[in-house]
Amino acid sequence: MGFQSWRAEALWKVLLQFGVLSLYCWDIGRAVTLSPTPASQIQHKPVYSFGRSFLGLDKCNACIGTSICKKFFKEEIRFHNWLSPRPKLPLSYKKSYPGNYTDDSENWRPVVVSRLLTKYKHDVSDTNICTSAAKGVTCSIENVLRSTRRFQKWTSSNLLTPDLVQIFPGTEGWPFVRYYGSCGRMMVSASTNPIRQFYGSSPETTSDLAYQLLHVTQSLRTNGLNYHLYYTGVRDDMFGMFEDGRLFITDASTIGVIDKQEGLHQSNDRLQDYRDVFSCLSLNCKSSPPCQTVRESQSLLLICRDILPKLLQPSQNQNKHLQNEMDRLISLCGNSMLPDSSIINAANALMALLQPLRPCSPHFAYRYPECKYNNAF
C-alpha cells in the first residue's frame, strides 16, 4: 500500500465528513459503504418517530457514513425543539439544525446537525442520478455509484475501511470544528458562534478573531503535510468561535486542496475518470480549474476583501492612527491587482499589528493563562 494512496484516501474521508465539495486538483475519492443497523434491531419510541427519509437513509444508506445512526435512534442526539413537552421533527427543507448531544443521557453539549446540501438540491441530484442510469425517478444511489468507473478505482485501492486515521485532527492544531459522526445524509459537529455575531464587538475581541483568522488561513497554505488548502470563496457563516474563544472553520464546502507532493499538473486520464453524473452534481459538468490558476495568496486575498473590513470596523475606543494603519494593510492584502508577495507581506504586517492588541483574559481561555507568561500566546 503506497503512502500516496493512503494520503489521498484518508484526506477524502476527512474532508467529505466536513462537507468539502470543491476538491479541485484532487482525483482520489472515498466511499463509506457500511450498512446501517437493521430496523428490526433498533428500538424506536413512537413519540419521536424518527424517519429514514429525514436522515436520508431511504435513498442513500451511507452517503457520508453510519457511525452515529444509533445515537439518533436512541435519542442521544436531540433537536432543540425536543426539549418541549410535544417533540417533533424539525422542518426538512433546512440545511442545518441546532441540537444537543450526550454520551450518558445526563450531560448534554450543543451541536449542529446538518446536511451537505439542502433537501431540495439532494432531491434534484437524486433524480439526475437515477435518470442517468435509466432507473426512473427513484433508485438506490449506492447501486448507481457502484456501477461507475470511479467506484471500481476506489475498491481496487484496498483502503475502504472505517478506521482510517484522520489526517487533519483538531488535536494537532487543524482549525476544523469537532466532528462527532454521521448517519445517511446528516452529520453532527460541535456548535460554535458565527463570526458575524462579533461584528461591532470590542476592539480586543475583533483583534483577536482577526489575528486567528489570518493565522488559520496562513496555516492552511503552509503546513508540514505539504498540502495547500485554499478558499474558493468565503462567507460570514464559514467561521465560528467556540466558547473558549478559539476560531474554527465550521463549513469547509468552499475549500479546495492541492497536494504539493503530487505536483500541480493533472493528466487527461485523471480528469476523464471523473466526468460522470456524480461529477456534474458539484461541478455542473464543467472541468475543475487547473491547479496552476490557484494563487498562493488567494485565501488571504478573500479574507482581507470579504471578512476583515466587516470585522475590524472603526471604533470610538480605537486609536485613529492604528485604525488607519489597519485599513491600509487590509486594502493592500485585499487588492487582487498586487502580486502574491505583496499581498502576503501585507497580511503578515497586519498580524504583527494585531498581535499585541489581543487580550490576555479568562474570556479567551484557549490561550489563558499561558499568555501571561509567554508573548507567543
mmCIF file of C-alpha atoms in Angstrom:
data_model
loop_
_atom_site.group_PDB
_atom_site.id
_atom_site.type_symbol
_atom_site.label_atom_id
_atom_site.label_comp_id
_atom_site.label_asym_id
_atom_site.label_seq_id
_atom_site.Cartn_x
_atom_site.Cartn_y
_atom_site.Cartn_z
ATOM 1 C CA MET A 1 0.000 0.000 0.000
ATOM 2 C CA GLY A 2 1.646 3.223 -1.171
ATOM 3 C CA PHE A 3 1.908 6.276 1.037
ATOM 4 C CA GLN A 4 0.402 8.457 -1.718
ATOM 5 C CA SER A 5 -2.706 6.263 -1.894
ATOM 6 C CA TRP A 6 -3.064 6.424 1.898
ATOM 7 C CA ARG A 7 -2.731 10.232 1.850
ATOM 8 C CA ALA A 8 -5.397 10.643 -0.792
ATOM 9 C CA GLU A 9 -7.798 8.103 0.683
ATOM 10 C CA ALA A 10 -7.552 9.438 4.225
ATOM 11 C CA LEU A 11 -7.869 13.041 3.083
ATOM 12 C CA TRP A 12 -11.087 12.315 1.179
ATOM 13 C CA LYS A 13 -12.688 10.723 4.231
ATOM 14 C CA VAL A 14 -11.940 13.689 6.464
ATOM 15 C CA LEU A 15 -12.960 16.382 4.010
ATOM 16 C CA LEU A 16 -16.150 14.630 2.922
ATOM 17 C CA GLN A 17 -17.206 14.467 6.550
ATOM 18 C CA PHE A 18 -16.761 18.238 6.779
ATOM 19 C CA GLY A 19 -18.696 18.804 3.599
ATOM 20 C CA VAL A 20 -15.846 19.629 1.248
ATOM 21 C CA LEU A 21 -17.370 19.514 -2.220
ATOM 22 C CA SER A 22 -14.769 21.667 -4.000
ATOM 23 C CA LEU A 23 -11.849 19.248 -4.110
ATOM 24 C CA TYR A 24 -10.201 20.921 -7.063
ATOM 25 C CA CYS A 25 -6.995 19.235 -8.272
ATOM 26 C CA TRP A 26 -7.873 16.064 -6.361
ATOM 27 C CA ASP A 27 -8.507 12.759 -8.101
ATOM 28 C CA ILE A 28 -8.980 10.069 -5.446
ATOM 29 C CA GLY A 29 -12.298 9.558 -3.657
ATOM 30 C CA ARG A 30 -13.635 7.621 -0.717
ATOM 31 C CA ALA A 31 -16.991 5.890 -0.302
ATOM 32 C CA VAL A 32 -18.181 4.685 3.095
ATOM 33 C CA THR A 33 -20.115 1.507 2.419
ATOM 34 C CA LEU A 34 -21.158 0.384 5.855
ATOM 35 C CA SER A 35 -24.761 -0.729 6.138
ATOM 36 C CA PRO A 36 -26.983 0.864 8.779
ATOM 37 C CA THR A 37 -28.277 -1.075 11.718
ATOM 38 C CA PRO A 38 -31.330 -3.103 10.556
ATOM 39 C CA ALA A 39 -34.594 -1.509 11.560
ATOM 40 C CA SER A 40 -35.609 -4.663 13.411
ATOM 41 C CA GLN A 41 -32.695 -4.156 15.817
ATOM 42 C CA ILE A 42 -33.462 -0.503 16.606
ATOM 43 C CA GLN A 43 -35.805 0.419 19.437
ATOM 44 C CA HIS A 44 -37.981 3.342 18.359
ATOM 45 C CA LYS A 45 -40.027 5.470 20.686
ATOM 46 C CA PRO A 46 -43.253 6.397 18.922
ATOM 47 C CA VAL A 47 -43.254 9.945 20.266
ATOM 48 C CA TYR A 48 -40.196 10.908 18.192
ATOM 49 C CA SER A 49 -40.981 8.825 15.091
ATOM 50 C CA PHE A 50 -37.559 9.282 13.525
ATOM 51 C CA GLY A 51 -37.971 8.569 9.802
ATOM 52 C CA ARG A 52 -35.375 7.076 7.482
ATOM 53 C CA SER A 53 -36.339 9.694 4.907
ATOM 54 C CA PHE A 54 -35.407 12.593 7.221
ATOM 55 C CA LEU A 55 -31.908 11.174 7.704
ATOM 56 C CA GLY A 56 -31.633 10.237 4.033
ATOM 57 C CA LEU A 57 -31.380 6.515 4.761
ATOM 58 C CA ASP A 58 -34.219 5.676 2.377
ATOM 59 C CA LYS A 59 -32.178 6.678 -0.691
ATOM 60 C CA CYS A 60 -28.601 6.877 0.462
ATOM 61 C CA ASN A 61 -27.789 4.418 3.240
ATOM 62 C CA ALA A 62 -24.235 5.605 3.738
ATOM 63 C CA CYS A 63 -23.686 8.758 1.721
ATOM 64 C CA ILE A 64 -21.486 10.184 4.457
ATOM 65 C CA GLY A 65 -21.455 7.317 6.951
ATOM 66 C CA THR A 66 -23.399 5.425 9.593
ATOM 67 C CA SER A 67 -21.211 5.984 12.643
ATOM 68 C CA ILE A 68 -23.826 7.921 14.612
ATOM 69 C CA CYS A 69 -27.132 6.367 13.485
ATOM 70 C CA LYS A 70 -27.622 4.525 16.789
ATOM 71 C CA LYS A 71 -27.414 7.766 18.723
ATOM 72 C CA PHE A 72 -30.157 9.277 16.595
ATOM 73 C CA PHE A 73 -32.481 6.366 17.194
ATOM 74 C CA LYS A 74 -31.590 6.114 20.900
ATOM 75 C CA GLU A 75 -32.451 9.843 21.203
ATOM 76 C CA GLU A 76 -28.955 10.719 22.370
ATOM 77 C CA ILE A 77 -28.967 13.407 19.697
ATOM 78 C CA ARG A 78 -31.902 15.760 20.059
ATOM 79 C CA PHE A 79 -33.061 18.856 18.255
ATOM 80 C CA HIS A 80 -33.725 21.965 20.331
ATOM 81 C CA ASN A 81 -37.486 21.668 19.987
ATOM 82 C CA TRP A 82 -37.286 18.193 21.527
ATOM 83 C CA LEU A 83 -36.925 19.857 24.917
ATOM 84 C CA SER A 84 -40.577 20.859 24.670
ATOM 85 C CA PRO A 85 -43.437 18.678 26.006
ATOM 86 C CA ARG A 86 -44.532 17.712 22.453
ATOM 87 C CA PRO A 87 -41.338 16.988 20.480
ATOM 88 C CA LYS A 88 -41.452 16.637 16.697
ATOM 89 C CA LEU A 89 -39.038 16.536 13.798
ATOM 90 C CA PRO A 90 -37.941 19.962 12.510
ATOM 91 C CA LEU A 91 -38.784 21.190 9.026
ATOM 92 C CA SER A 92 -36.937 19.054 6.496
ATOM 93 C CA TYR A 93 -36.121 21.802 3.987
ATOM 94 C CA LYS A 94 -33.456 23.392 6.201
ATOM 95 C CA LYS A 95 -29.754 22.611 5.723
ATOM 96 C CA SER A 96 -28.770 22.696 9.408
ATOM 97 C CA TYR A 97 -30.398 22.476 12.826
ATOM 98 C CA PRO A 98 -29.256 23.328 16.377
ATOM 99 C CA GLY A 99 -29.287 20.328 18.674
ATOM 100 C CA ASN A 100 -27.832 18.616 21.736
ATOM 101 C CA TYR A 101 -25.626 15.550 22.086
ATOM 102 C CA THR A 102 -24.957 13.233 25.037
ATOM 103 C CA ASP A 103 -22.916 10.159 25.875
ATOM 104 C CA ASP A 104 -24.569 9.439 29.222
ATOM 105 C CA SER A 105 -28.123 10.898 28.969
ATOM 106 C CA GLU A 106 -27.254 13.393 31.723
ATOM 107 C CA ASN A 107 -24.650 15.776 30.341
ATOM 108 C CA TRP A 108 -25.624 17.452 27.075
ATOM 109 C CA ARG A 109 -23.493 19.607 24.796
ATOM 110 C CA PRO A 110 -24.639 21.849 21.921
ATOM 111 C CA VAL A 111 -24.125 20.540 18.396
ATOM 112 C CA VAL A 112 -25.144 21.332 14.838
ATOM 113 C CA VAL A 113 -26.936 18.681 12.777
ATOM 114 C CA SER A 114 -26.505 19.455 9.094
ATOM 115 C CA ARG A 115 -26.689 18.220 5.516
ATOM 116 C CA LEU A 116 -24.058 18.766 2.838
ATOM 117 C CA LEU A 117 -26.772 20.217 0.599
ATOM 118 C CA THR A 118 -30.310 21.447 1.078
ATOM 119 C CA LYS A 119 -33.035 18.813 0.755
ATOM 120 C CA TYR A 120 -34.184 20.418 -2.495
ATOM 121 C CA LYS A 121 -30.713 20.069 -4.046
ATOM 122 C CA HIS A 122 -30.497 16.475 -2.801
ATOM 123 C CA ASP A 123 -33.838 15.696 -4.442
ATOM 124 C CA VAL A 124 -32.724 17.243 -7.733
ATOM 125 C CA SER A 125 -29.428 15.352 -7.690
ATOM 126 C CA ASP A 126 -31.195 12.069 -6.853
ATOM 127 C CA THR A 127 -33.446 12.474 -9.874
ATOM 128 C CA ASN A 128 -30.479 13.261 -12.133
ATOM 129 C CA ILE A 129 -28.517 10.256 -10.875
ATOM 130 C CA CYS A 130 -31.394 7.815 -11.285
ATOM 131 C CA THR A 131 -32.347 9.174 -14.705
ATOM 132 C CA SER A 132 -28.744 8.908 -15.923
ATOM 133 C CA ALA A 133 -28.781 5.226 -15.023
ATOM 134 C CA ALA A 134 -32.200 4.647 -16.656
ATOM 135 C CA LYS A 135 -33.620 3.676 -13.268
ATOM 136 C CA GLY A 136 -36.622 6.005 -13.293
ATOM 137 C CA VAL A 137 -37.072 8.885 -10.882
ATOM 138 C CA THR A 138 -36.130 6.890 -7.761
ATOM 139 C CA CYS A 139 -33.373 4.348 -7.199
ATOM 140 C CA SER A 140 -30.559 3.321 -4.861
ATOM 141 C CA ILE A 141 -27.829 5.943 -5.105
ATOM 142 C CA GLU A 142 -25.240 3.431 -3.879
ATOM 143 C CA ASN A 143 -26.121 0.923 -6.621
ATOM 144 C CA VAL A 144 -25.648 3.540 -9.309
ATOM 145 C CA LEU A 145 -22.347 4.622 -7.736
ATOM 146 C CA ARG A 146 -21.093 1.023 -7.644
ATOM 147 C CA SER A 147 -21.511 0.732 -11.401
ATOM 148 C CA THR A 148 -19.255 3.718 -12.160
ATOM 149 C CA ARG A 149 -15.583 3.601 -13.023
ATOM 150 C CA ARG A 150 -14.689 5.783 -10.052
ATOM 151 C CA PHE A 151 -16.115 3.272 -7.590
ATOM 152 C CA GLN A 152 -14.113 0.445 -9.157
ATOM 153 C CA LYS A 153 -10.998 2.532 -8.680
ATOM 154 C CA TRP A 154 -11.901 3.137 -5.036
ATOM 155 C CA THR A 155 -12.372 -0.577 -4.300
ATOM 156 C CA SER A 156 -9.113 -1.507 -6.017
ATOM 157 C CA SER A 157 -7.211 0.663 -3.545
ATOM 158 C CA ASN A 158 -7.933 -1.823 -0.697
ATOM 159 C CA LEU A 159 -8.388 1.079 1.681
ATOM 160 C CA LEU A 160 -12.172 1.088 2.192
ATOM 161 C CA THR A 161 -12.069 0.642 5.946
ATOM 162 C CA PRO A 162 -13.915 2.735 8.526
ATOM 163 C CA ASP A 163 -10.940 3.262 10.798
ATOM 164 C CA LEU A 164 -8.630 5.298 8.579
ATOM 165 C CA VAL A 165 -6.585 7.838 10.507
ATOM 166 C CA GLN A 166 -7.913 11.365 10.109
ATOM 167 C CA ILE A 167 -5.025 13.468 8.903
ATOM 168 C CA PHE A 168 -6.492 16.844 9.867
ATOM 169 C CA PRO A 169 -7.333 16.306 13.568
ATOM 170 C CA GLY A 170 -8.076 19.229 15.852
ATOM 171 C CA THR A 171 -5.766 17.721 18.468
ATOM 172 C CA GLU A 172 -2.852 18.565 16.174
ATOM 173 C CA GLY A 173 -3.914 22.145 15.650
ATOM 174 C CA TRP A 174 -6.022 21.874 12.499
ATOM 175 C CA PRO A 175 -8.785 24.521 12.609
ATOM 176 C CA PHE A 176 -11.772 22.327 11.765
ATOM 177 C CA VAL A 177 -14.669 22.092 14.161
ATOM 178 C CA ARG A 178 -15.040 18.780 16.030
ATOM 179 C CA TYR A 179 -16.887 16.128 14.027
ATOM 180 C CA TYR A 180 -18.962 13.614 16.008
ATOM 181 C CA GLY A 181 -20.258 11.360 13.252
ATOM 182 C CA SER A 182 -22.816 10.927 10.515
ATOM 183 C CA CYS A 183 -25.912 8.999 9.524
ATOM 184 C CA GLY A 184 -27.146 8.830 5.949
ATOM 185 C CA ARG A 185 -27.059 12.413 4.761
ATOM 186 C CA MET A 186 -26.876 14.034 8.188
ATOM 187 C CA MET A 187 -23.671 14.851 10.050
ATOM 188 C CA VAL A 188 -23.150 16.110 13.579
ATOM 189 C CA SER A 189 -20.457 18.585 14.635
ATOM 190 C CA ALA A 190 -19.702 20.845 17.583
ATOM 191 C CA SER A 191 -21.641 24.087 17.845
ATOM 192 C CA THR A 192 -19.924 27.478 17.584
ATOM 193 C CA ASN A 193 -20.980 31.135 17.451
ATOM 194 C CA PRO A 194 -20.809 32.514 13.877
ATOM 195 C CA ILE A 195 -18.145 35.124 13.360
ATOM 196 C CA ARG A 196 -20.754 37.623 12.136
ATOM 197 C CA GLN A 197 -22.079 37.813 15.705
ATOM 198 C CA PHE A 198 -18.879 39.609 16.670
ATOM 199 C CA TYR A 199 -19.036 42.373 14.077
ATOM 200 C CA GLY A 200 -19.050 45.598 16.074
ATOM 201 C CA SER A 201 -17.670 43.945 19.230
ATOM 202 C CA SER A 202 -14.893 45.435 21.360
ATOM 203 C CA PRO A 203 -11.544 46.101 19.626
ATOM 204 C CA GLU A 204 -9.928 43.449 21.839
ATOM 205 C CA THR A 205 -12.349 40.755 20.664
ATOM 206 C CA THR A 206 -12.238 41.674 16.989
ATOM 207 C CA SER A 207 -8.438 42.000 17.032
ATOM 208 C CA ASP A 208 -8.118 38.508 18.483
ATOM 209 C CA LEU A 209 -10.538 36.993 15.951
ATOM 210 C CA ALA A 210 -8.877 38.795 13.034
ATOM 211 C CA TYR A 211 -5.451 37.567 14.142
ATOM 212 C CA GLN A 212 -6.749 33.993 14.436
ATOM 213 C CA LEU A 213 -8.426 34.220 11.050
ATOM 214 C CA LEU A 214 -5.203 35.289 9.351
ATOM 215 C CA HIS A 215 -3.170 32.713 11.278
ATOM 216 C CA VAL A 216 -5.570 29.890 10.360
ATOM 217 C CA THR A 217 -5.534 30.923 6.721
ATOM 218 C CA GLN A 218 -1.741 31.003 6.655
ATOM 219 C CA SER A 219 -1.509 27.546 8.266
ATOM 220 C CA LEU A 220 -3.731 26.054 5.557
ATOM 221 C CA ARG A 221 -1.389 27.443 2.914
ATOM 222 C CA THR A 222 1.835 26.207 4.510
ATOM 223 C CA ASN A 223 1.908 23.082 6.671
ATOM 224 C CA GLY A 224 4.085 20.079 7.395
ATOM 225 C CA LEU A 225 1.939 17.659 5.372
ATOM 226 C CA ASN A 226 2.678 19.536 2.137
ATOM 227 C CA TYR A 227 -0.948 20.296 1.311
ATOM 228 C CA HIS A 228 -2.190 23.652 0.117
ATOM 229 C CA LEU A 229 -5.731 24.116 1.366
ATOM 230 C CA TYR A 230 -7.278 27.210 -0.157
ATOM 231 C CA TYR A 231 -10.587 29.056 -0.105
ATOM 232 C CA THR A 232 -12.596 29.210 -3.311
ATOM 233 C CA GLY A 233 -14.880 31.716 -1.571
ATOM 234 C CA VAL A 234 -15.598 32.969 1.964
ATOM 235 C CA ARG A 235 -18.824 33.757 3.807
ATOM 236 C CA ASP A 236 -19.809 35.037 7.244
ATOM 237 C CA ASP A 237 -21.087 31.593 8.312
ATOM 238 C CA MET A 238 -17.917 29.808 7.262
ATOM 239 C CA PHE A 239 -16.130 30.621 10.533
ATOM 240 C CA GLY A 240 -17.218 30.361 14.138
ATOM 241 C CA MET A 241 -15.861 30.885 17.649
ATOM 242 C CA PHE A 242 -16.023 28.214 20.336
ATOM 243 C CA GLU A 243 -16.852 29.053 23.960
ATOM 244 C CA ASP A 244 -13.153 29.279 24.857
ATOM 245 C CA GLY A 245 -12.554 31.969 22.217
ATOM 246 C CA ARG A 246 -10.892 29.752 19.629
ATOM 247 C CA LEU A 247 -11.753 30.259 15.962
ATOM 248 C CA PHE A 248 -12.749 27.277 13.797
ATOM 249 C CA ILE A 249 -13.744 26.636 10.209
ATOM 250 C CA THR A 250 -17.325 25.410 10.524
ATOM 251 C CA ASP A 251 -18.158 24.989 6.823
ATOM 252 C CA ALA A 252 -15.420 23.666 4.573
ATOM 253 C CA SER A 253 -17.580 23.294 1.463
ATOM 254 C CA THR A 254 -15.631 26.035 -0.332
ATOM 255 C CA ILE A 255 -12.154 24.712 0.450
ATOM 256 C CA GLY A 256 -10.020 23.224 -2.289
ATOM 257 C CA VAL A 257 -6.965 21.011 -1.866
ATOM 258 C CA ILE A 258 -3.686 20.794 -3.734
ATOM 259 C CA ASP A 259 -1.247 18.031 -2.870
ATOM 260 C CA LYS A 260 2.101 19.739 -3.404
ATOM 261 C CA GLN A 261 3.830 16.379 -3.208
ATOM 262 C CA GLU A 262 1.940 15.223 -6.305
ATOM 263 C CA GLY A 263 2.666 18.419 -8.197
ATOM 264 C CA LEU A 264 0.335 20.866 -9.900
ATOM 265 C CA HIS A 265 -0.252 19.040 -13.170
ATOM 266 C CA GLN A 266 -3.216 16.811 -13.985
ATOM 267 C CA SER A 267 -3.232 14.252 -16.741
ATOM 268 C CA ASN A 268 -6.165 13.996 -19.140
ATOM 269 C CA ASP A 269 -6.761 10.404 -17.982
ATOM 270 C CA ARG A 270 -7.306 11.515 -14.383
ATOM 271 C CA LEU A 271 -9.745 14.214 -15.405
ATOM 272 C CA GLN A 272 -11.678 11.846 -17.652
ATOM 273 C CA ASP A 273 -12.176 9.316 -14.842
ATOM 274 C CA TYR A 274 -14.465 11.686 -13.011
ATOM 275 C CA ARG A 275 -16.646 13.080 -15.790
ATOM 276 C CA ASP A 276 -19.716 11.127 -14.808
ATOM 277 C CA VAL A 277 -23.073 12.061 -13.307
ATOM 278 C CA PHE A 278 -21.505 12.426 -9.865
ATOM 279 C CA SER A 279 -19.010 14.980 -11.198
ATOM 280 C CA CYS A 280 -21.861 17.038 -12.597
ATOM 281 C CA LEU A 281 -23.552 17.296 -9.189
ATOM 282 C CA SER A 282 -20.838 19.525 -7.725
ATOM 283 C CA LEU A 283 -19.050 20.857 -10.790
ATOM 284 C CA ASN A 284 -22.044 21.416 -13.119
ATOM 285 C CA CYS A 285 -20.368 19.092 -15.626
ATOM 286 C CA LYS A 286 -17.505 21.553 -16.055
ATOM 287 C CA SER A 287 -13.878 20.593 -15.610
ATOM 288 C CA SER A 288 -12.089 21.788 -12.479
ATOM 289 C CA PRO A 289 -9.832 24.790 -12.981
ATOM 290 C CA PRO A 290 -6.149 23.852 -13.289
ATOM 291 C CA CYS A 291 -4.140 23.928 -10.096
ATOM 292 C CA GLN A 292 -1.778 26.403 -11.703
ATOM 293 C CA THR A 293 -4.544 29.033 -11.657
ATOM 294 C CA VAL A 294 -4.776 28.996 -7.839
ATOM 295 C CA ARG A 295 -2.819 31.941 -6.499
ATOM 296 C CA GLU A 296 -0.558 31.457 -3.500
ATOM 297 C CA SER A 297 -2.259 34.428 -1.847
ATOM 298 C CA GLN A 298 -5.815 33.521 -2.869
ATOM 299 C CA SER A 299 -7.180 32.708 0.601
ATOM 300 C CA LEU A 300 -5.597 35.761 2.243
ATOM 301 C CA LEU A 301 -6.932 37.978 -0.506
ATOM 302 C CA LEU A 302 -10.503 36.718 0.019
ATOM 303 C CA ILE A 303 -10.291 37.148 3.801
ATOM 304 C CA CYS A 304 -8.964 40.697 3.513
ATOM 305 C CA ARG A 305 -11.541 41.621 0.892
ATOM 306 C CA ASP A 306 -14.711 39.989 2.237
ATOM 307 C CA ILE A 307 -14.356 39.453 6.023
ATOM 308 C CA LEU A 308 -11.817 41.742 7.685
ATOM 309 C CA PRO A 309 -13.425 45.073 6.661
ATOM 310 C CA LYS A 310 -16.603 43.990 8.488
ATOM 311 C CA LEU A 311 -14.753 42.504 11.463
ATOM 312 C CA LEU A 312 -12.263 45.341 12.033
ATOM 313 C CA GLN A 313 -14.695 48.230 11.846
ATOM 314 C CA PRO A 314 -13.659 51.657 13.231
ATOM 315 C CA SER A 315 -14.328 52.000 16.955
ATOM 316 C CA GLN A 316 -14.542 55.040 19.223
ATOM 317 C CA ASN A 317 -12.111 53.345 21.585
ATOM 318 C CA GLN A 318 -9.589 52.598 18.845
ATOM 319 C CA ASN A 319 -6.532 54.780 18.239
ATOM 320 C CA LYS A 320 -7.124 56.632 14.942
ATOM 321 C CA HIS A 321 -3.557 56.147 13.729
ATOM 322 C CA LEU A 322 -3.818 52.428 14.491
ATOM 323 C CA GLN A 323 -7.154 52.166 12.679
ATOM 324 C CA ASN A 324 -5.746 53.962 9.635
ATOM 325 C CA GLU A 325 -2.827 51.546 9.501
ATOM 326 C CA MET A 326 -5.220 48.565 9.768
ATOM 327 C CA ASP A 327 -7.337 49.939 6.951
ATOM 328 C CA ARG A 328 -4.254 50.498 4.801
ATOM 329 C CA LEU A 329 -2.991 46.927 5.288
ATOM 330 C CA ILE A 330 -6.453 45.422 4.730
ATOM 331 C CA SER A 331 -6.708 47.378 1.494
ATOM 332 C CA LEU A 332 -3.319 46.084 0.350
ATOM 333 C CA CYS A 333 -3.897 42.424 1.142
ATOM 334 C CA GLY A 334 -7.363 42.579 -0.430
ATOM 335 C CA ASN A 335 -6.095 44.052 -3.703
ATOM 336 C CA SER A 336 -6.132 41.382 -6.408
ATOM 337 C CA MET A 337 -4.035 43.576 -8.733
ATOM 338 C CA LEU A 338 -0.987 43.236 -6.481
ATOM 339 C CA PRO A 339 1.486 40.333 -6.756
ATOM 340 C CA ASP A 340 1.229 37.440 -4.299
ATOM 341 C CA SER A 341 4.303 38.556 -2.364
ATOM 342 C CA SER A 342 2.813 41.993 -1.663
ATOM 343 C CA ILE A 343 -0.498 40.508 -0.502
ATOM 344 C CA ILE A 344 1.217 38.005 1.797
ATOM 345 C CA ASN A 345 3.543 40.669 3.207
ATOM 346 C CA ALA A 346 0.590 42.960 3.955
ATOM 347 C CA ALA A 347 -1.228 40.124 5.728
ATOM 348 C CA ASN A 348 1.868 39.349 7.809
ATOM 349 C CA ALA A 349 2.233 43.014 8.738
ATOM 350 C CA LEU A 350 -1.423 43.125 9.775
ATOM 351 C CA MET A 351 -0.921 40.075 12.002
ATOM 352 C CA ALA A 352 2.066 41.758 13.646
ATOM 353 C CA LEU A 353 -0.069 44.847 14.246
ATOM 354 C CA LEU A 354 -2.928 42.843 15.744
ATOM 355 C CA GLN A 355 -0.905 40.525 17.993
ATOM 356 C CA PRO A 356 -0.229 42.972 20.880
ATOM 357 C CA LEU A 357 -3.885 44.099 20.791
ATOM 358 C CA ARG A 358 -5.181 40.660 21.717
ATOM 359 C CA PRO A 359 -6.479 40.478 25.312
ATOM 360 C CA CYS A 360 -4.968 38.134 27.869
ATOM 361 C CA SER A 361 -8.021 37.223 29.937
ATOM 362 C CA PRO A 362 -10.101 34.213 31.010
ATOM 363 C CA HIS A 363 -12.649 35.144 28.333
ATOM 364 C CA PHE A 364 -10.127 33.787 25.829
ATOM 365 C CA ALA A 365 -9.448 30.563 27.673
ATOM 366 C CA TYR A 366 -7.866 28.857 24.663
ATOM 367 C CA ARG A 367 -4.627 30.741 25.430
ATOM 368 C CA TYR A 368 -5.072 31.734 29.077
ATOM 369 C CA PRO A 369 -3.153 31.724 31.406
ATOM 370 C CA GLU A 370 -0.284 30.883 29.043
ATOM 371 C CA CYS A 371 -0.478 34.391 27.589
ATOM 372 C CA LYS A 372 0.523 35.828 30.974
ATOM 373 C CA TYR A 373 3.944 34.195 30.790
ATOM 374 C CA ASN A 374 4.675 33.868 27.057
ATOM 375 C CA ASN A 375 4.158 36.535 24.395
ATOM 376 C CA ALA A 376 3.853 33.790 21.775
ATOM 377 C CA PHE A 377 0.330 33.139 23.072
#
